[in-house]
Coordinates of C-alpha atoms in Angstrom, one line a residue:
M1 CA -11.1 -4.4 -9.3
A2 CA -9.3 -1.8 -11.3
V3 CA -7.8 -2.9 -14.6
L4 CA -3.9 -2.4 -14.1
H5 CA -1.3 -1.8 -16.5
E6 CA 0.0 -5.3 -17.7
K7 CA 3.3 -5.1 -15.9
L8 CA 1.4 -3.9 -12.8
Q9 CA -1.2 -6.6 -12.9
T10 CA 1.9 -9.2 -12.5
I11 CA 3.0 -7.5 -9.4
Y12 CA -0.5 -7.0 -7.8
E13 CA -1.2 -10.7 -8.3
E14 CA 2.3 -11.7 -6.9
V15 CA 1.4 -9.3 -3.9
A16 CA -1.9 -11.0 -3.1
Q17 CA -0.3 -14.4 -3.5
R18 CA 2.3 -13.6 -1.0
N19 CA 0.0 -12.0 1.6
P20 CA -3.0 -14.0 1.9
G21 CA -6.0 -12.7 3.8
E22 CA -4.5 -9.0 4.2
K23 CA -7.6 -7.3 2.6
E24 CA -6.7 -4.0 3.6
F25 CA -3.1 -4.2 2.5
H26 CA -4.5 -5.5 -0.7
Q27 CA -6.7 -2.4 -1.0
A28 CA -3.7 -0.2 -0.5
V29 CA -1.4 -1.6 -2.9
I30 CA -4.2 -1.6 -5.9
E31 CA -5.0 1.9 -4.8
V32 CA -1.5 3.1 -5.7
L33 CA -0.5 0.6 -8.6
D34 CA -3.8 1.7 -10.3
S35 CA -2.3 5.2 -10.9
L36 CA 1.5 4.1 -11.6
G37 CA 0.3 3.0 -15.5
P38 CA 1.6 6.4 -17.0
V39 CA 4.8 6.4 -14.8
V40 CA 5.7 2.7 -16.0
D41 CA 5.1 3.9 -19.5
K42 CA 7.4 6.9 -19.3
H43 CA 10.0 5.4 -16.8
P44 CA 10.1 1.7 -17.8
D45 CA 13.2 1.0 -15.5
Y46 CA 10.9 1.4 -12.3
A47 CA 9.1 -2.1 -13.2
D48 CA 12.2 -3.5 -14.9
G49 CA 14.6 -2.8 -12.0
A50 CA 11.7 -4.4 -9.6
I51 CA 11.4 -1.1 -7.7
I52 CA 7.7 -1.6 -7.5
R53 CA 8.2 -5.2 -6.2
R54 CA 10.5 -4.2 -3.7
L55 CA 8.3 -1.5 -2.7
C56 CA 5.4 -3.8 -1.8
E57 CA 7.5 -6.1 0.3
P58 CA 8.7 -4.7 3.8
E59 CA 12.0 -4.6 4.5
R60 CA 11.4 -6.2 8.1
Q61 CA 8.3 -7.5 9.7
I62 CA 8.0 -8.0 13.6
I63 CA 5.7 -9.8 15.5
F64 CA 6.1 -10.4 19.2
R65 CA 4.2 -11.5 22.4
V66 CA 3.3 -8.7 25.1
P67 CA 2.7 -10.4 28.5
W68 CA 1.5 -8.2 31.1
A69 CA -0.7 -8.1 34.4
D70 CA -4.0 -6.6 34.8
D71 CA -5.0 -4.9 38.1
S72 CA -6.5 -8.1 39.6
G73 CA -3.1 -9.9 38.9
T74 CA -4.6 -11.9 36.0
T75 CA -1.8 -12.2 33.0
Q76 CA -2.9 -11.0 29.9
I77 CA -1.3 -11.6 26.5
N78 CA -1.3 -9.7 23.5
R79 CA 0.4 -9.4 19.9
G80 CA 2.8 -6.6 19.1
F81 CA 3.7 -5.5 15.7
R82 CA 6.2 -3.4 13.9
V83 CA 6.6 -3.4 10.1
E84 CA 9.6 -1.2 8.9
F85 CA 8.6 -1.0 5.3
N86 CA 11.0 1.3 3.6
S87 CA 14.0 3.3 4.6
A88 CA 15.2 4.9 1.3
L89 CA 14.6 8.2 2.1
G90 CA 15.6 8.3 5.7
P91 CA 14.5 6.2 9.0
F92 CA 11.3 4.5 9.4
K93 CA 8.7 6.5 10.7
G94 CA 5.0 6.1 11.4
G95 CA 2.7 5.6 14.2
L96 CA 1.6 2.9 16.7
R97 CA -2.0 1.8 17.0
F98 CA -3.4 0.2 20.0
H99 CA -7.0 -1.2 19.1
P100 CA -8.6 -4.6 19.0
S101 CA -8.8 -4.6 15.1
V102 CA -5.0 -4.4 14.6
Y103 CA -3.5 -7.5 12.8
L104 CA -0.6 -7.9 10.5
G105 CA -2.7 -6.8 7.4
I106 CA -3.7 -3.7 9.1
V107 CA -0.3 -2.8 9.9
K108 CA 1.1 -3.4 6.4
F109 CA -1.6 -1.2 4.9
L110 CA -0.9 1.6 7.1
G111 CA 2.9 1.2 6.5
F112 CA 2.5 1.0 3.0
E113 CA 0.3 4.1 3.0
Q114 CA 3.1 5.7 4.9
I115 CA 5.9 5.5 2.7
F116 CA 4.0 7.6 0.1
K117 CA 2.8 10.1 2.8
N118 CA 6.2 10.7 4.2
S119 CA 7.7 10.9 0.8
L120 CA 5.2 13.8 0.0
T121 CA 6.2 15.8 3.0
G122 CA 9.4 16.4 1.2
L123 CA 11.4 15.3 4.6
P124 CA 13.8 12.5 5.1
I125 CA 11.9 10.0 6.4
G126 CA 11.1 6.4 5.5
G127 CA 7.7 4.7 6.0
G128 CA 6.8 2.1 8.7
K129 CA 3.8 1.3 11.3
G130 CA 3.1 -0.7 14.5
G131 CA 0.9 -1.3 17.1
S132 CA -0.9 -4.3 19.2
D133 CA -4.3 -5.4 19.5
F134 CA -4.5 -4.0 23.1
D135 CA -7.4 -1.9 24.0
P136 CA -6.7 0.8 26.2
K137 CA -10.1 1.8 26.6
G138 CA -11.6 1.0 30.2
R139 CA -8.0 0.2 31.2
S140 CA -6.2 1.9 34.5
D141 CA -3.4 4.1 34.0
A142 CA -1.4 1.5 35.9
E143 CA -2.7 -1.2 33.5
V144 CA -1.6 0.9 30.5
M145 CA 1.7 1.3 32.0
R146 CA 2.3 -2.3 32.6
F147 CA 1.2 -3.0 29.1
C148 CA 3.3 -0.3 27.5
Q149 CA 6.5 -1.3 29.5
S150 CA 6.1 -4.7 28.4
F151 CA 5.6 -3.9 24.6
M152 CA 8.7 -1.6 24.7
T153 CA 10.8 -4.3 26.5
E154 CA 10.7 -6.2 23.0
L155 CA 10.1 -3.1 20.7
Y156 CA 13.3 -1.3 22.0
R157 CA 15.7 -3.4 20.3
H158 CA 14.2 -2.4 16.9
I159 CA 14.2 1.4 16.8
G160 CA 16.3 4.3 17.4
E161 CA 16.4 8.0 16.2
Y162 CA 18.5 6.6 12.9
T163 CA 16.6 3.3 12.6
D164 CA 12.9 3.7 13.2
V165 CA 11.2 6.4 15.1
P166 CA 7.5 5.4 16.1
A167 CA 4.6 8.0 17.3
G168 CA 1.2 7.9 18.3
D169 CA -1.9 6.7 16.5
T170 CA -5.4 5.4 17.3
G171 CA -5.1 4.7 21.1
V172 CA -1.8 5.9 21.6
G173 CA -1.5 9.4 22.9
T174 CA 0.9 11.2 24.9
R175 CA 0.1 9.1 28.1
E176 CA 1.4 6.0 26.2
I177 CA 4.2 7.7 24.7
G178 CA 5.3 8.8 28.0
Y179 CA 5.3 5.3 29.4
L180 CA 6.9 3.9 26.1
F181 CA 9.5 6.5 26.4
G182 CA 10.1 6.1 30.0
Q183 CA 10.9 2.2 29.6
Y184 CA 13.0 2.8 26.6
K185 CA 15.1 5.2 28.7
R186 CA 15.1 2.8 31.3
I187 CA 16.3 -0.1 29.3
T188 CA 18.8 1.7 27.0
N189 CA 20.2 4.2 29.9
R190 CA 19.9 6.9 27.2
Y191 CA 17.6 10.1 26.9
E192 CA 17.5 9.3 23.2
S193 CA 14.4 12.0 22.8
G194 CA 14.5 11.6 18.9
V195 CA 13.6 7.9 19.2
L196 CA 9.8 8.5 19.8
T197 CA 7.5 11.6 18.6
G198 CA 4.5 12.8 20.2
K199 CA 6.3 13.4 23.3
G200 CA 5.0 15.7 26.2
L201 CA 5.8 19.5 25.7
T202 CA 8.0 19.3 28.8
W203 CA 10.1 16.4 27.8
G204 CA 11.0 17.0 24.0
G205 CA 7.8 17.1 22.5
S206 CA 6.7 19.6 19.7
Q207 CA 4.1 22.4 19.9
V208 CA 1.1 21.7 17.3
R209 CA 1.9 17.7 17.4
T210 CA -1.6 17.2 19.1
E211 CA -3.4 19.4 16.7
A212 CA -1.2 18.6 13.5
T213 CA -3.3 16.0 11.5
G214 CA -6.3 17.7 11.9
Y215 CA -5.0 21.3 11.4
G216 CA -3.0 19.8 8.3
T217 CA -6.2 18.1 6.8
V218 CA -7.8 21.5 6.9
F219 CA -4.9 23.3 5.7
F220 CA -4.8 20.9 2.5
L221 CA -8.6 21.2 2.2
N222 CA -8.3 25.2 2.2
E223 CA -5.9 25.1 -0.7
M224 CA -8.2 22.6 -2.4
L225 CA -11.0 25.1 -2.2
K226 CA -8.7 27.8 -3.4
A227 CA -7.7 25.8 -6.7
A228 CA -11.6 25.4 -7.2
S229 CA -12.0 29.3 -6.9
D230 CA -14.1 28.6 -3.7
T231 CA -13.6 29.0 0.2
V232 CA -14.4 27.3 3.2
E233 CA -16.2 30.0 4.8
G234 CA -19.8 29.5 5.3
K235 CA -19.6 25.9 4.3
R236 CA -21.6 23.4 6.1
V237 CA -19.1 20.2 7.2
V238 CA -19.5 16.9 8.6
V239 CA -16.3 15.3 10.5
S240 CA -16.5 11.8 11.4
G241 CA -14.8 10.8 14.5
S242 CA -14.1 12.8 17.9
G243 CA -10.5 12.0 18.7
N244 CA -7.5 14.3 18.3
V245 CA -7.7 14.2 14.2
A246 CA -11.6 15.1 14.3
I247 CA -11.5 17.7 17.2
Y248 CA -8.7 19.9 15.7
A249 CA -10.1 19.5 12.4
I250 CA -13.5 20.7 13.6
E251 CA -11.3 23.5 15.4
Q252 CA -9.7 24.6 12.1
I253 CA -12.7 24.6 10.0
H254 CA -14.3 26.8 12.4
E255 CA -11.2 29.3 12.2
L256 CA -12.1 29.3 8.3
G257 CA -15.5 30.2 8.9
G258 CA -16.8 26.9 8.0
I259 CA -19.6 25.1 10.4
V260 CA -19.2 21.7 11.3
V261 CA -22.6 20.2 12.4
A262 CA -21.9 16.7 13.0
C263 CA -19.4 14.4 14.3
S264 CA -19.1 10.7 15.6
D265 CA -18.0 7.8 17.7
S266 CA -18.3 4.3 17.7
S267 CA -21.9 4.3 19.6
G268 CA -23.2 6.9 16.9
Y269 CA -23.3 10.7 16.0
I270 CA -24.4 14.2 17.1
V271 CA -25.7 16.9 15.2
D272 CA -25.6 20.4 16.2
E273 CA -27.2 22.8 13.7
K274 CA -25.6 25.8 15.1
G275 CA -21.8 24.4 14.9
I276 CA -19.9 22.0 17.3
D277 CA -18.8 23.5 20.5
V278 CA -15.0 22.5 20.5
G279 CA -14.4 23.5 23.9
L280 CA -17.1 21.1 25.2
L281 CA -16.1 18.4 22.8
K282 CA -12.6 18.6 24.2
E283 CA -13.7 18.4 27.8
I284 CA -16.0 15.4 27.2
K285 CA -13.4 13.5 24.8
E286 CA -9.8 14.7 26.1
V287 CA -10.6 15.3 29.9
Q288 CA -13.6 13.1 30.9
R289 CA -12.8 10.2 28.2
G290 CA -16.4 10.4 27.9
R291 CA -19.0 9.0 24.7
I292 CA -20.1 11.6 22.3
A293 CA -23.8 11.2 23.5
D294 CA -22.5 12.9 26.5
Y295 CA -22.4 16.2 24.4
V296 CA -26.0 16.2 23.7
E297 CA -26.7 16.2 27.9
A298 CA -24.3 19.1 28.1
R299 CA -25.8 21.1 25.5
A300 CA -29.2 20.9 27.0
G301 CA -31.3 20.2 24.0
A302 CA -29.3 22.1 21.4
A303 CA -28.0 19.1 19.4
R304 CA -29.1 15.6 19.3
F305 CA -27.7 12.1 19.2
V306 CA -28.3 9.3 16.7
E307 CA -27.5 6.1 18.0
G308 CA -25.7 3.8 15.5
G309 CA -26.3 4.9 11.9
S310 CA -24.1 6.9 9.5
V311 CA -23.0 10.2 10.1
W312 CA -22.8 10.5 6.2
E313 CA -26.4 10.9 6.0
V314 CA -26.3 14.2 7.4
P315 CA -26.5 16.7 4.6
C316 CA -23.2 18.8 4.2
D317 CA -21.1 20.8 1.5
I318 CA -17.9 19.1 2.6
A319 CA -17.0 15.6 4.2
V320 CA -14.0 15.2 6.3
P321 CA -13.9 11.4 7.3
C322 CA -11.5 11.3 10.3
A323 CA -12.4 7.8 11.9
T324 CA -11.0 4.7 10.6
Q325 CA -10.5 2.9 7.2
N326 CA -13.1 2.0 4.9
E327 CA -16.1 4.1 6.8
I328 CA -17.3 5.5 3.6
N329 CA -18.6 2.8 1.4
G330 CA -20.3 3.0 -1.9
D331 CA -23.7 3.4 -0.1
E332 CA -22.4 6.4 2.1
S333 CA -20.8 8.1 -0.8
G334 CA -24.2 8.0 -2.5
Y335 CA -25.7 9.8 0.3
L336 CA -23.3 12.4 0.3
I337 CA -23.7 12.8 -3.5
K338 CA -27.4 13.1 -3.0
N339 CA -27.1 15.5 -0.4
G340 CA -24.9 18.1 -2.2
C341 CA -21.3 17.2 -0.8
R342 CA -18.7 18.8 -3.3
F343 CA -15.6 18.2 -1.5
V344 CA -14.2 15.3 0.5
A345 CA -10.7 15.5 2.4
E346 CA -9.6 12.2 4.0
G347 CA -8.4 13.0 7.8
A348 CA -8.1 9.3 8.5
N349 CA -6.1 6.5 6.6
M350 CA -8.1 5.0 3.7
P351 CA -11.6 6.0 5.0
C352 CA -13.0 5.8 1.6
S353 CA -13.8 2.5 -0.1
P354 CA -12.6 1.8 -3.8
D355 CA -16.6 2.1 -4.7
A356 CA -16.8 5.3 -2.9
I357 CA -13.9 6.9 -4.4
K358 CA -15.2 5.9 -8.1
N359 CA -18.7 7.3 -7.0
F360 CA -16.9 10.6 -6.0
A361 CA -15.1 10.6 -9.2
D362 CA -18.0 10.0 -11.7
A363 CA -20.1 12.7 -9.6
G364 CA -17.4 15.4 -10.0
V365 CA -16.9 15.4 -6.1
I366 CA -13.2 16.7 -5.5
F367 CA -11.6 14.1 -3.5
A368 CA -8.0 14.2 -1.7
P369 CA -6.5 11.0 -0.4
G370 CA -5.1 10.6 3.3
K371 CA -1.6 10.0 2.1
A372 CA -1.7 13.7 0.9
A373 CA -4.4 15.4 3.3
N374 CA -3.6 13.9 6.5
A375 CA 0.3 14.2 6.0
G376 CA 0.4 17.0 8.6
G377 CA 0.8 14.6 11.7
V378 CA 3.9 12.8 10.7
A379 CA 5.1 16.3 9.0
T380 CA 5.0 17.6 12.8
S381 CA 6.5 14.5 13.9
A382 CA 9.5 15.1 11.6
L383 CA 9.6 18.7 13.1
E384 CA 9.8 17.5 16.4
M385 CA 12.9 15.1 15.3
Q386 CA 14.6 18.2 14.2
Q387 CA 14.2 20.0 17.3
N388 CA 15.2 17.1 19.3
A389 CA 18.3 16.7 17.0
S390 CA 19.3 20.4 17.6
R391 CA 18.2 20.6 21.4
D392 CA 15.8 23.3 20.3
S393 CA 12.2 24.3 20.9
W394 CA 9.8 26.4 18.5
T395 CA 6.7 28.2 19.1
F396 CA 3.4 27.0 18.5
V397 CA 2.9 30.1 16.1
D398 CA 6.4 29.0 14.3
T399 CA 5.7 25.5 13.8
E400 CA 2.1 26.2 12.7
K401 CA 3.4 28.2 10.1
R402 CA 5.8 25.4 9.0
L403 CA 3.1 22.9 9.1
E404 CA 0.9 25.3 7.0
E405 CA 3.8 25.8 4.3
I406 CA 4.3 22.0 4.1
M407 CA 0.8 21.2 3.4
R408 CA 0.7 23.9 0.7
R409 CA 3.8 22.4 -1.0
I410 CA 2.2 18.9 -0.9
H411 CA -1.0 20.1 -2.4
N412 CA 0.7 22.1 -5.3
R413 CA 3.0 19.2 -5.9
V414 CA 0.0 16.8 -6.0
L415 CA -1.7 19.0 -8.3
S416 CA 1.4 19.7 -10.7
T417 CA 2.1 15.9 -10.9
A418 CA -1.3 15.2 -11.8
E419 CA -1.3 17.5 -14.6
E420 CA 2.3 16.3 -15.8
Y421 CA 0.7 12.9 -16.1
G422 CA -2.2 13.9 -18.0
Q423 CA -4.8 13.7 -15.2
P424 CA -5.4 17.5 -14.5
G425 CA -7.3 17.7 -10.9
N426 CA -7.1 14.1 -10.0
Y427 CA -5.8 14.1 -6.4
V428 CA -5.4 10.6 -6.1
A429 CA -3.2 10.0 -9.1
G430 CA -1.0 13.3 -8.2
A431 CA -0.5 12.0 -4.7
N432 CA 0.2 8.0 -5.7
I433 CA 2.5 9.4 -8.6
A434 CA 4.3 12.2 -6.9
G435 CA 5.0 10.0 -3.8
F436 CA 6.2 7.2 -5.6
I437 CA 8.8 8.8 -7.7
R438 CA 10.6 10.4 -4.9
V439 CA 11.0 7.1 -3.2
A440 CA 11.9 5.1 -6.3
D441 CA 14.5 7.5 -7.7
A442 CA 16.0 7.2 -4.1
M443 CA 15.7 3.4 -4.2
L444 CA 17.5 3.3 -7.9
A445 CA 20.4 5.7 -6.3
L446 CA 21.0 3.2 -3.4
G447 CA 21.2 0.0 -5.5
L448 CA 20.1 -3.3 -5.1
V449 CA 19.4 -3.3 -1.2

């Protein structure tokens, strides 16, 4: 565990004691606190005013039962969560994750990260997160609809465009958002389009929302390489995952001239030395809802599938983890370093373990944490909120330009903050400190609430 500033060590011990068993939440907290020593020395009022302690305690935690009937008529029971973590900058904002791994500790880790990520965008949104241990994989559309309707029957009373605005995350795409929004409209008798983001384009959604997290990660990556007097063009890249984030990260890397040679899903990974065929990958994952192994069959021998194993064993110049938390551990970071990887940008939330991050730092690998690099998704969600509030709709090109500018601003702010606090080039410290200060200043201004 990191050696923390004396005042911050006390706060972390209190967090660990008050939230037993929530290892992902503990990891997210200590990762931020590890960067705040210089801030506490320069601004003791942040610690003395209990700003940091308050930041580590959600404003509200909601847990509820979600009963629903499957296609055979059997009653199923899942658990729903919404953690409304901090609203100092605006209404709570963060996605809903439907996955069997979801429990309170996961939702709190994601919500805590969301505070700083949303702060870095510079937009007026607070941090929150939610979800359920429901698994949409293998379920019919009718089953997913019934689950979503039951989930929203409880959640609706806790959300609103000026209160809490959920979006999608793992397992929650446009289909799920549609069912959730339909039930919200049915219960409230209001077409409050700003209450959810990630909506379909024909009923209040935003252009680029599907692509936003993947595109945004690569826009940030591009700025990283520019700052290092380098370019994405010609680089060999490995991307983990094969969902929305991974697919559109691959697409944007190819636009910049990079070559993505590998991606993965929970069954294993594929290697295509000529570069992943994004059109084929979209067809398999988005239309057919198939497995990554299907790609190899469709490529007729031009690619290979490795069952299980680690995609991070594939040599690359750039790694973009887009799958799930802690997917790169100490050993896997060792593979990347040994094989010559020089840049890592997190497309997922906390995909690199503390050991991996330390290994990257020791080896001189330039590393960008998810709270900065993958902020494009929530940034575009906030742009969707703007369009809904003004009853407007922007073009793809205009929205993409706004997203690229937001990611450029985040990058520059992170680098300048790291420089200001004596850690030039340290993206982790810069992101944590810049994200924290904006929220902390707002909390001080609002008083003890």
